[in-house]
Coordinates of C-alpha atoms in Angstrom, one line a residue:
Chain A
X1 CA -18.2 -8.5 -3.5
X2 CA -17.4 -4.9 -4.2
X3 CA -14.2 -4.5 -6.2
X4 CA -14.1 -8.0 -7.5
X5 CA -14.1 -7.3 -11.2
X6 CA -11.6 -4.5 -11.4
X7 CA -9.1 -6.4 -9.2
X8 CA -9.5 -9.6 -11.2
X9 CA -8.9 -7.7 -14.4
X10 CA -5.9 -5.9 -13.1
X11 CA -4.3 -9.1 -11.7
X12 CA -4.7 -11.0 -14.9
X13 CA -3.4 -8.0 -16.8
X14 CA -0.4 -7.7 -14.5
X15 CA 0.5 -11.3 -14.9
X16 CA 0.6 -11.1 -18.6
X17 CA 2.5 -7.9 -18.9
X18 CA 5.3 -9.1 -16.8
X19 CA 8.0 -11.4 -18.3
X20 CA 7.3 -13.9 -15.5
X21 CA 4.1 -15.1 -17.1
X22 CA 5.7 -15.8 -20.5
X23 CA 8.7 -17.5 -18.9
X24 CA 6.4 -19.8 -16.9
X25 CA 4.2 -20.6 -19.9
X26 CA 7.3 -21.4 -22.0
X27 CA 8.8 -23.7 -19.4
X28 CA 5.4 -25.3 -18.8
X29 CA 4.7 -26.0 -22.4
X30 CA 8.2 -27.1 -23.1
X31 CA 8.0 -29.7 -20.3
X32 CA 4.5 -30.8 -21.3
X33 CA 5.5 -31.1 -25.0
X34 CA 8.5 -33.2 -24.0
X35 CA 6.2 -35.3 -21.7
X36 CA 3.8 -35.8 -24.5
X37 CA 6.5 -36.7 -27.0
X38 CA 8.0 -39.3 -24.7
X39 CA 4.6 -40.9 -24.0
X40 CA 3.7 -41.1 -27.7
X41 CA 7.1 -42.4 -28.5
X42 CA 6.8 -45.0 -25.8
X43 CA 3.3 -46.2 -26.8
X44 CA 4.0 -46.2 -30.5
X45 CA 7.1 -48.5 -30.0
X46 CA 5.1 -51.2 -28.3
X47 CA 4.3 -53.9 -30.8
X48 CA 1.0 -54.7 -29.2
X49 CA -0.9 -53.0 -26.5
X50 CA -0.2 -54.9 -23.4
X51 CA -0.3 -51.9 -21.1
X52 CA -3.3 -51.5 -18.9
X53 CA -3.3 -47.8 -19.3
X54 CA -3.8 -45.4 -22.2
X55 CA -1.5 -42.5 -23.2
X56 CA -4.2 -40.3 -21.7
X57 CA -4.0 -41.9 -18.3
X58 CA -0.2 -41.8 -18.4
X59 CA -0.2 -38.1 -19.4
X60 CA -2.5 -37.2 -16.5
X61 CA -0.8 -38.6 -13.5
X62 CA 1.0 -41.8 -14.1
X63 CA 4.4 -40.3 -14.6
X64 CA 6.1 -38.0 -12.2
X65 CA 6.4 -35.3 -14.8
X66 CA 2.9 -34.0 -14.1
X67 CA 3.6 -33.4 -10.4
X68 CA 7.0 -31.9 -11.2
X69 CA 5.2 -29.4 -13.4
X70 CA 2.7 -28.6 -10.7
X71 CA 5.5 -27.9 -8.2
X72 CA 7.2 -25.6 -10.7
X73 CA 4.1 -23.9 -11.9
X74 CA 1.9 -23.1 -8.9
X75 CA 4.3 -21.3 -6.5
X76 CA 5.4 -18.7 -9.0
X77 CA 1.8 -17.9 -10.0
X78 CA 0.7 -17.2 -6.5
X79 CA 3.9 -15.8 -4.8
X80 CA 3.3 -12.3 -6.0
X81 CA -0.4 -11.9 -5.2
X82 CA -0.2 -10.4 -1.7
X83 CA 3.5 -10.4 -0.9
X84 CA 4.3 -7.9 -3.5
X85 CA 1.4 -5.6 -2.6
X86 CA 2.5 -5.6 1.0
X87 CA 6.2 -5.1 0.2
X88 CA 5.5 -2.1 -2.1
X89 CA 2.7 -0.8 0.1
X90 CA 0.0 -0.8 -2.6
X91 CA -2.1 -2.9 -0.2
X92 CA -2.8 0.4 1.5
X93 CA -4.3 2.0 -1.5
X94 CA -6.1 -1.2 -2.4
X95 CA -7.8 -1.7 1.0
X96 CA -8.7 2.0 1.5
X97 CA -10.7 1.8 -1.7
X98 CA -14.3 0.8 -1.2
X99 CA -13.7 -3.0 -1.4
X100 CA -14.3 -5.9 1.0
X101 CA -11.4 -8.1 2.0
X102 CA -13.3 -11.2 0.8
X103 CA -13.6 -9.6 -2.7
X104 CA -9.9 -8.9 -2.8
X105 CA -9.0 -12.4 -1.8
X106 CA -11.5 -14.0 -4.2
X107 CA -10.4 -11.7 -7.1
X108 CA -6.8 -12.6 -6.6
X109 CA -7.6 -16.3 -6.3
X110 CA -9.7 -16.3 -9.4
X111 CA -7.0 -14.5 -11.3
X112 CA -4.5 -17.2 -10.3
X113 CA -7.0 -19.8 -11.4
X114 CA -7.6 -18.1 -14.8
X115 CA -3.8 -18.0 -15.3
X116 CA -3.5 -21.6 -14.4
X117 CA -6.3 -22.7 -16.8
X118 CA -4.9 -20.6 -19.6
X119 CA -1.6 -22.4 -19.2
X120 CA -3.2 -25.8 -19.5
X121 CA -5.5 -24.8 -22.4
X122 CA -2.9 -25.3 -25.2
X123 CA -2.4 -28.9 -24.0
X124 CA -5.8 -29.8 -25.4
X125 CA -4.0 -29.7 -28.8
X126 CA -2.2 -32.9 -27.8
X127 CA -5.5 -34.6 -27.5
X128 CA -6.6 -33.3 -30.9
X129 CA -3.3 -34.6 -32.4
X130 CA -3.9 -38.0 -30.7
X131 CA -7.4 -38.0 -32.0
X132 CA -6.1 -38.2 -35.6
X133 CA -4.4 -41.5 -34.9
X134 CA -7.1 -43.2 -32.8
X135 CA -10.3 -42.4 -31.0
X136 CA -10.1 -40.5 -27.8
X137 CA -12.6 -41.0 -25.0
X138 CA -13.5 -37.3 -24.4
X139 CA -15.4 -38.2 -21.2
X140 CA -12.2 -39.6 -19.7
X141 CA -10.3 -36.6 -21.0
X142 CA -12.8 -34.2 -19.4
X143 CA -12.5 -36.0 -16.1
X144 CA -8.7 -35.8 -16.3
X145 CA -8.9 -32.1 -17.0
X146 CA -11.3 -31.7 -14.1
X147 CA -8.7 -33.5 -11.9
X148 CA -6.0 -31.1 -13.1
X149 CA -8.3 -28.2 -12.3
X150 CA -9.1 -29.5 -8.8
X151 CA -5.5 -30.2 -7.8
X152 CA -4.5 -26.8 -9.2
X153 CA -7.3 -25.0 -7.5
X154 CA -6.3 -26.6 -4.1
X155 CA -2.6 -25.8 -4.6
X156 CA -3.3 -22.2 -5.8
X157 CA -5.4 -21.5 -2.7
X158 CA -2.6 -22.7 -0.5
X159 CA -0.2 -20.5 -2.5
X160 CA -2.5 -17.5 -2.0
X161 CA -2.5 -18.1 1.8
X162 CA 1.3 -18.3 1.9
X163 CA 1.6 -15.2 -0.1
X164 CA -0.6 -13.4 2.4
X165 CA 1.5 -14.6 5.3
X166 CA 4.8 -12.9 4.2
X167 CA 6.0 -9.7 2.6
X168 CA 8.7 -11.6 0.7
X169 CA 7.8 -13.2 -2.7
X170 CA 10.6 -15.6 -2.4
X171 CA 9.5 -16.8 1.0
X172 CA 6.0 -17.2 -0.3
X173 CA 7.4 -19.3 -3.1
X174 CA 9.3 -21.5 -0.8
X175 CA 6.5 -21.9 1.7
X176 CA 4.0 -22.8 -1.1
X177 CA 6.5 -25.3 -2.6
X178 CA 6.9 -26.9 0.8
X179 CA 3.2 -27.2 1.4
X180 CA 2.6 -28.8 -2.0
X181 CA 5.6 -31.1 -1.5
X182 CA 4.4 -31.9 2.0
X183 CA 1.0 -33.0 0.7
X184 CA 2.7 -35.0 -2.1
X185 CA 5.0 -36.8 0.3
X186 CA 2.2 -37.5 2.7
X187 CA 0.4 -39.0 -0.3
X188 CA 3.4 -41.2 -1.1
X189 CA 3.1 -42.5 2.4
X190 CA 0.3 -44.6 1.1
X191 CA 2.8 -46.9 -0.5
X192 CA 5.1 -47.2 2.5
X193 CA 2.5 -47.7 5.3
X194 CA 0.6 -50.9 5.9
X195 CA -3.0 -51.3 5.0
X196 CA -5.3 -51.0 8.0
X197 CA -3.3 -48.4 9.8
X198 CA -5.0 -45.0 10.4
X199 CA -1.9 -43.3 8.9
X200 CA -2.4 -45.4 5.7
X201 CA -5.9 -44.2 5.4
X202 CA -4.9 -40.6 5.9
X203 CA -2.1 -40.9 3.4
X204 CA -4.4 -42.5 0.8
X205 CA -7.0 -39.8 1.3
X206 CA -4.6 -36.9 0.5
X207 CA -2.5 -38.7 -2.1
X208 CA -2.5 -36.6 -5.2
X209 CA -1.1 -39.5 -7.1
X210 CA -4.2 -41.6 -6.3
X211 CA -6.5 -38.7 -7.0
X212 CA -5.0 -38.1 -10.5
X213 CA -5.1 -41.8 -11.2
X214 CA -8.8 -41.8 -10.5
X215 CA -9.5 -38.7 -12.6
X216 CA -7.2 -39.9 -15.4
X217 CA -9.2 -43.1 -15.6
X218 CA -12.4 -41.2 -15.9
X219 CA -13.5 -41.7 -12.3
X220 CA -15.0 -38.7 -10.7
X221 CA -15.0 -39.5 -7.0
X222 CA -17.0 -37.1 -4.8
X223 CA -14.5 -37.6 -2.0
X224 CA -11.8 -36.0 -4.2
X225 CA -14.0 -33.1 -5.0
X226 CA -14.9 -32.6 -1.4
X227 CA -11.2 -32.8 -0.4
X228 CA -10.1 -30.1 -2.8
X229 CA -13.2 -28.1 -2.2
X230 CA -12.4 -28.1 1.5
X231 CA -8.7 -27.1 0.9
X232 CA -9.9 -24.2 -1.2
X233 CA -12.6 -23.0 1.2
X234 CA -10.3 -23.3 4.2
X235 CA -7.4 -21.5 2.6
X236 CA -9.5 -18.7 1.2
X237 CA -11.2 -18.3 4.6
X238 CA -7.8 -18.1 6.4
X239 CA -6.5 -15.7 3.8
X240 CA -9.5 -13.4 4.3
X241 CA -8.8 -13.5 8.1
X242 CA -5.1 -12.7 7.5
X243 CA -6.0 -9.7 5.3
X244 CA -8.4 -8.5 8.0
X245 CA -5.7 -8.9 10.6
X246 CA -3.5 -6.3 8.8
X247 CA -5.7 -3.6 10.2
X248 CA -4.4 -4.5 13.7
X249 CA -0.8 -4.7 13.1
X250 CA 2.0 -3.6 10.8
X251 CA 1.0 -4.4 7.3
Chain B
X1 CA -16.6 16.5 7.6
X2 CA -14.3 14.6 10.0
X3 CA -15.1 14.1 13.6
X4 CA -12.6 12.4 15.8
X5 CA -13.5 11.8 19.4
X6 CA -11.1 10.3 22.1
X7 CA -9.2 8.3 19.5
X8 CA -6.7 5.9 21.0
X9 CA -4.4 3.6 19.1
X10 CA -1.9 1.2 20.7
X11 CA 0.7 -0.9 18.8
X12 CA 1.3 -3.5 21.4
X13 CA 2.4 -1.6 24.5
X14 CA 3.4 1.5 22.4
X15 CA 0.7 4.2 22.5
X16 CA 0.7 5.9 19.1
X17 CA -2.4 8.0 19.4
X18 CA -3.5 9.0 22.9
X19 CA -7.0 10.4 23.4
X20 CA -7.1 12.6 20.3
X21 CA -10.1 14.7 19.5
X22 CA -10.6 17.2 16.7
X23 CA -13.1 18.2 14.0
X24 CA -12.6 19.2 10.4
X25 CA -15.2 21.5 8.9
X26 CA -16.5 21.0 5.4
X27 CA -14.6 23.0 2.8
X28 CA -11.5 23.8 4.7
X29 CA -7.9 22.9 4.1
X30 CA -6.5 21.6 7.3
X31 CA -2.8 21.0 8.0
X32 CA -2.0 18.1 10.4
X33 CA 1.2 19.2 11.9
X34 CA 3.6 17.4 14.1
X35 CA 7.2 16.1 14.3
X36 CA 8.2 12.7 13.0
X37 CA 6.7 10.0 15.1
X38 CA 3.9 12.2 16.5
X39 CA 1.2 9.8 15.3
X40 CA 0.2 11.7 12.2
X41 CA 0.4 8.8 9.8
X42 CA -1.3 6.5 12.2
X43 CA -4.2 8.9 12.7
X44 CA -4.6 9.4 8.9
X45 CA -4.4 5.6 8.3
X46 CA -7.2 5.2 10.8
X47 CA -9.2 7.9 9.1
X48 CA -8.7 6.2 5.7
X49 CA -10.0 2.9 7.2
X50 CA -6.7 1.1 6.7
X51 CA -5.9 0.7 10.4
X52 CA -8.2 -0.3 13.2
X53 CA -8.4 1.8 16.3
X54 CA -8.1 0.7 19.9
X55 CA -10.8 3.1 21.2
X56 CA -12.7 6.2 20.2
X57 CA -15.3 7.4 17.7
X58 CA -14.4 8.5 14.2
X59 CA -16.9 9.6 11.6
X60 CA -16.4 10.8 8.1
X61 CA -19.2 12.8 6.5
X62 CA -21.5 11.3 9.1
X63 CA -20.5 7.7 8.4
X64 CA -18.6 5.4 10.8
X65 CA -15.0 5.1 9.6
X66 CA -14.0 1.9 7.8
X67 CA -17.4 1.5 6.1
X68 CA -18.1 1.6 2.4
X69 CA -19.7 5.0 2.6
X70 CA -16.8 6.4 4.6
X71 CA -14.3 5.0 2.1
X72 CA -16.2 6.2 -0.9
X73 CA -16.2 9.7 0.6
X74 CA -12.5 9.7 1.0
X75 CA -9.6 10.0 -1.4
X76 CA -6.5 8.8 0.5
X77 CA -2.9 9.2 -0.6
X78 CA -0.5 7.3 1.6
X79 CA 2.8 8.6 2.6
X80 CA 5.0 6.5 0.4
X81 CA 2.6 6.9 -2.6
X82 CA 2.6 3.2 -3.5
X83 CA 1.7 2.6 -7.2
X84 CA 1.8 -0.4 -9.5
X85 CA 5.0 0.1 -11.5
X86 CA 4.0 -2.1 -14.4
X87 CA 0.9 -0.1 -15.3
X88 CA 0.6 3.0 -17.5
X89 CA -0.7 6.1 -15.7
X90 CA -4.0 6.2 -17.5
X91 CA -4.5 2.4 -17.0
X92 CA -3.8 2.8 -13.4
X93 CA -6.2 5.7 -13.0
X94 CA -9.0 3.9 -14.9
X95 CA -8.5 0.8 -12.6
X96 CA -8.7 3.0 -9.5
X97 CA -11.8 4.8 -10.9
X98 CA -13.5 1.5 -11.5
X99 CA -12.5 0.2 -8.0
X100 CA -13.9 3.4 -6.5
X101 CA -17.2 2.7 -8.3
X102 CA -17.2 5.6 -10.8
X103 CA -19.9 4.7 -13.2
X104 CA -18.6 3.4 -16.5
X105 CA -19.8 6.3 -18.6
X106 CA -18.1 8.8 -16.2
X107 CA -14.8 7.0 -16.0
X108 CA -13.0 8.5 -19.0
X109 CA -13.9 12.2 -18.2
X110 CA -13.2 11.7 -14.5
X111 CA -9.8 10.2 -15.2
X112 CA -9.0 13.0 -17.7
X113 CA -10.0 15.7 -15.2
X114 CA -8.0 14.1 -12.4
X115 CA -4.9 13.9 -14.7
X116 CA -5.4 17.5 -15.7
X117 CA -5.8 18.7 -12.1
X118 CA -2.8 16.8 -10.9
X119 CA -0.8 17.8 -14.0
X120 CA 0.1 14.4 -15.2
X121 CA -1.7 14.5 -18.6
X122 CA 1.6 14.7 -20.4
X123 CA 2.7 11.3 -19.0
X124 CA -0.6 9.6 -19.4
X125 CA 0.7 6.8 -21.5
X126 CA 4.0 6.3 -19.7
X127 CA 4.7 3.3 -17.5
X128 CA 4.5 4.4 -13.8
X129 CA 7.8 2.6 -13.0
X130 CA 9.6 5.0 -15.4
X131 CA 8.3 8.2 -13.9
X132 CA 10.2 10.6 -11.7
X133 CA 9.4 10.9 -8.0
X134 CA 7.6 14.2 -8.6
X135 CA 5.3 12.7 -11.2
X136 CA 4.6 9.6 -9.1
X137 CA 3.6 11.9 -6.3
X138 CA 1.2 13.6 -8.6
X139 CA -0.1 10.3 -10.0
X140 CA -0.9 9.4 -6.4
X141 CA -2.7 12.7 -6.1
X142 CA -4.7 12.1 -9.3
X143 CA -5.7 8.7 -7.8
X144 CA -6.9 10.4 -4.6
X145 CA -8.9 12.8 -6.8
X146 CA -10.2 10.5 -9.4
X147 CA -13.6 9.6 -7.9
X148 CA -14.2 13.2 -6.9
X149 CA -14.5 12.4 -3.2
X150 CA -15.6 15.2 -0.9
X151 CA -12.7 14.5 1.4
X152 CA -9.0 14.2 0.6
X153 CA -6.6 12.8 3.1
X154 CA -3.0 13.4 2.0
X155 CA -0.1 12.0 4.0
X156 CA 3.0 14.2 3.6
X157 CA 2.2 15.0 -0.1
X158 CA 5.5 16.8 -0.6
X159 CA 7.8 14.4 1.1
X160 CA 10.9 13.7 -0.8
X161 CA 10.4 16.3 -3.5
X162 CA 12.8 19.0 -4.6
X163 CA 11.7 22.6 -4.0
X164 CA 10.3 23.1 -7.5
X165 CA 8.2 19.9 -7.3
X166 CA 7.1 20.9 -3.8
X167 CA 5.8 24.2 -5.1
X168 CA 4.0 22.5 -7.9
X169 CA 2.3 20.0 -5.6
X170 CA 1.4 22.8 -3.1
X171 CA -0.2 24.8 -6.0
X172 CA -2.2 21.8 -6.9
X173 CA -3.4 21.3 -3.3
X174 CA -4.3 25.0 -3.0
X175 CA -6.5 24.6 -6.1
X176 CA -8.2 21.5 -4.6
X177 CA -9.4 23.4 -1.5
X178 CA -12.1 25.0 -3.6
X179 CA -14.0 21.7 -4.2
X180 CA -12.8 19.3 -1.5
X181 CA -12.2 19.3 2.2
X182 CA -8.5 18.5 2.5
X183 CA -6.6 17.1 5.5
X184 CA -2.9 17.0 4.8
X185 CA -0.1 16.0 7.2
X186 CA 3.3 17.5 7.3
X187 CA 6.2 18.2 9.5
X188 CA 7.2 21.4 7.6
X189 CA 5.8 24.6 9.0
X190 CA 6.1 26.6 5.7
X191 CA 4.1 24.0 4.0
X192 CA 1.2 24.7 6.3
X193 CA 1.6 28.4 5.6
X194 CA 1.6 27.8 1.9
X195 CA -1.5 25.7 1.6
X196 CA -3.7 25.5 4.7
X197 CA -6.4 27.5 6.3
X198 CA -6.3 25.7 9.6
X199 CA -3.9 23.7 11.6
X200 CA -4.1 20.8 14.0
X201 CA -0.9 20.3 15.9
X202 CA -0.2 17.0 17.5
X203 CA 2.8 15.7 19.4
X204 CA 3.3 12.2 21.0
X205 CA -0.2 11.2 19.9
X206 CA -1.9 14.1 21.8
X207 CA -3.5 17.3 20.5
X208 CA -1.2 20.2 21.2
X209 CA -3.1 23.0 19.6
X210 CA -5.3 24.0 16.9
X211 CA -6.1 27.3 15.2
X212 CA -6.1 29.2 12.0
X213 CA -3.0 29.6 9.9
X214 CA -2.7 33.2 11.1
X215 CA -2.6 32.2 14.7
X216 CA 0.1 29.7 14.1
X217 CA 2.0 32.1 11.9
X218 CA 2.0 34.7 14.7
X219 CA 3.8 32.2 16.9
X220 CA 6.3 31.8 14.2
X221 CA 6.8 35.4 13.3
X222 CA 10.2 35.6 14.8
X223 CA 12.2 33.8 17.4
X224 CA 15.0 36.3 17.9
X225 CA 17.7 38.2 16.2
X226 CA 21.2 37.3 15.2
X227 CA 23.8 40.0 14.9
X228 CA 27.2 40.2 13.4
X229 CA 28.9 43.0 15.3
X230 CA 32.4 44.5 15.3
X231 CA 33.5 45.6 18.8
X232 CA 33.8 44.5 22.4
X233 CA 32.0 41.3 23.5
X234 CA 31.1 42.5 27.0
X235 CA 29.6 45.7 25.8
X236 CA 27.6 44.0 23.2
X237 CA 26.1 41.6 25.7
X238 CA 25.5 44.4 28.2
X239 CA 23.7 46.6 25.7
X240 CA 21.5 43.8 24.4
X241 CA 20.6 42.7 28.0
X242 CA 19.8 46.3 28.9
X243 CA 17.5 46.7 26.0
X244 CA 15.1 44.5 27.9
X245 CA 13.7 42.7 24.8
X246 CA 15.8 39.5 25.0
X247 CA 15.9 36.4 27.0
X248 CA 18.9 34.2 26.2
X249 CA 21.9 35.8 24.6
X250 CA 24.8 33.7 23.2
X251 CA 28.0 35.1 21.5
X252 CA 30.6 33.3 19.5
X253 CA 33.7 34.8 17.8
X254 CA 33.4 34.8 14.0
X255 CA 35.3 31.9 12.5
X256 CA 36.8 33.8 9.6
X257 CA 37.5 37.2 11.1
X258 CA 38.4 37.4 14.9
X259 CA 37.4 41.0 15.0
X260 CA 33.8 40.1 14.4
X261 CA 31.4 38.7 16.9
X262 CA 28.3 36.6 16.2
X263 CA 25.6 37.3 18.8
X264 CA 22.3 35.4 18.9
X265 CA 19.6 36.8 21.0
X266 CA 16.2 35.2 21.6
X267 CA 13.2 37.3 22.3
X268 CA 11.8 37.4 25.8
X269 CA 8.6 35.4 26.1
X270 CA 5.5 37.2 25.2
X271 CA 7.2 40.1 23.5
X272 CA 4.5 42.2 21.7
X273 CA 6.4 44.2 19.1
X274 CA 9.5 42.4 17.8
X275 CA 9.7 45.0 15.0
X276 CA 10.1 48.0 17.3
X277 CA 12.4 46.0 19.6
X278 CA 14.7 45.2 16.6
X279 CA 15.0 48.9 15.8
X280 CA 15.7 49.7 19.5
X281 CA 18.4 47.0 19.8
X282 CA 20.2 48.2 16.7
X283 CA 20.1 51.8 17.8
X284 CA 21.4 50.8 21.2
X285 CA 24.3 48.8 19.7
X286 CA 25.3 51.7 17.5
X287 CA 24.9 54.1 20.4
X288 CA 27.4 52.1 22.4
X289 CA 30.0 52.5 19.7
X290 CA 29.7 49.1 18.2
X291 CA 29.5 48.5 14.4
X292 CA 26.7 46.3 13.1
X293 CA 27.5 44.3 10.0
X294 CA 24.2 42.5 9.7
X295 CA 21.0 41.7 11.5
X296 CA 19.0 38.6 10.7
X297 CA 15.6 37.7 11.9
X298 CA 15.6 34.1 13.1
X299 CA 12.4 32.3 12.3
X300 CA 11.3 29.9 14.9
X301 CA 11.5 26.2 14.1
X302 CA 8.7 23.7 14.6
X303 CA 10.2 22.8 17.9
X304 CA 10.0 26.4 19.0
X305 CA 6.4 26.6 18.0
X306 CA 5.7 23.4 19.9
X307 CA 7.4 24.7 23.0
X308 CA 5.4 27.9 22.7
X309 CA 2.1 26.1 22.1
X310 CA 2.5 23.7 24.9
X311 CA 3.2 26.6 27.2
X312 CA 0.1 28.4 25.9
X313 CA -1.8 27.6 29.1
X314 CA -0.6 30.9 30.4
X315 CA -2.3 33.3 28.0
X316 CA 0.1 35.6 26.3
X317 CA -0.6 38.9 24.5
X318 CA -3.2 38.8 21.8
X319 CA -2.4 35.3 20.6
X320 CA -5.5 33.2 20.8
X321 CA -4.5 29.7 20.1
X322 CA -6.6 27.8 22.5
X323 CA -5.0 24.7 24.0
X324 CA -7.9 22.3 23.9
X325 CA -6.2 19.9 26.1
X326 CA -3.3 19.6 28.4
X327 CA -1.1 16.7 29.4
X328 CA -2.8 14.9 32.2

């Protein structure tokens, strides 16, 4: 794991000294703020609580806004990571330093994860605000955040792989968005296929909607953890192999 | 310091490096010379551990290439000098020092020293993206130096610089030779003359020649003379041919003044004393009643040197550039 720390520090540094980070954070918090406002407004206008879900559940996954935000947020975080290094040639100085490809991949991945988490961090304030009007089940909230983290971790690892596959940031962005969309649409397939079919089971298994509903209700299902863990492990492994392969071709 | 044995590199069906072998001694400054596309960058990238090789043995300071130890022993500056534009110079160098495992307490002094030696101290707090090409080149050099590696590999360190910047970078490199072994690539002969002790010449991925700077310089001494003469063309050609020192002679009428004649004469192969031959040729022209406006010594180009070096299988005069290997 030689070179892990300095690369991680530099990646996080780079993200926050470029305008991209602040634009992303602004957009993200704006959308989330609006999301929160709409939910609070909706629930406060109900004369009596007839809903079978809490604002918390709604916030984490029962409106399409959460997924929209994920589609918008993840590809721009990861698009730069390898594509830019290859386009500008800095990958040559990076890989000729005494570092291992695995450390480079992991450092870049963790930096994306750190960025992602730091974007979500301010949303805890919403829960603090909610807590002033009524009790919050912090266990459920934690599970929901674990869900957000898992889904993000999976998507970011896919984004990292896409970024390693191309020299163009834009192409990396598009490819990542397509992958995430693809997974989402496959998940939606759960609702259009019939129960009992293999396809239905597959769709239900990858459905991010179902995953977030579980997490948002405070259910931590080990299948979900294994699913996202596998995505992360597979993507990172593939990325390492891709980085290794640059030695044999035109990087 | 560097030992390359039978190195081969293929890009698909294209052979970039073809059975190349050479050694670089500790403490020398070696110029890696060749025309564009000769395989210089490919070889240096293999030495730096960035590219894999198809076949052959490469060791750096006794370590197999592409290992941690080999990479730690090497400071590599790629041809395009890629840098992170959003970082400040000092931030970048601290990052590189940490990446190259300079211990924490040494980092500040190492970075300061590298900046001083590459002469970038005055832009330490500037953002790299705002720097001129010359400064960027030297920041790249500072990066190669920062961990004080015993070996420096510099790929065309003066490419794209103006003459002043070139001289500055060459001066810096000359100073480095005292503490580091330096291997630098170039396609400019005068650059080798300015900064190297030894030369390795390659062409089309094969070793063409290697020798000391003096041996290569001898080859370059002079390729021929060019005269501006007033008088009869036929006489001029006859006199020059009779002098016996020249091979090919070409004459063209001067564009501005029809009375003048431009004559270009190449030395015969293996001519021992071009200085004396020049004197004799001028005397002969004057003796034949021609007026000589100017005599210019034509320095040979890299291509001429290559032509001469590849012919060197036939030993000529006192020149001792040994062809280590011929085309098979």
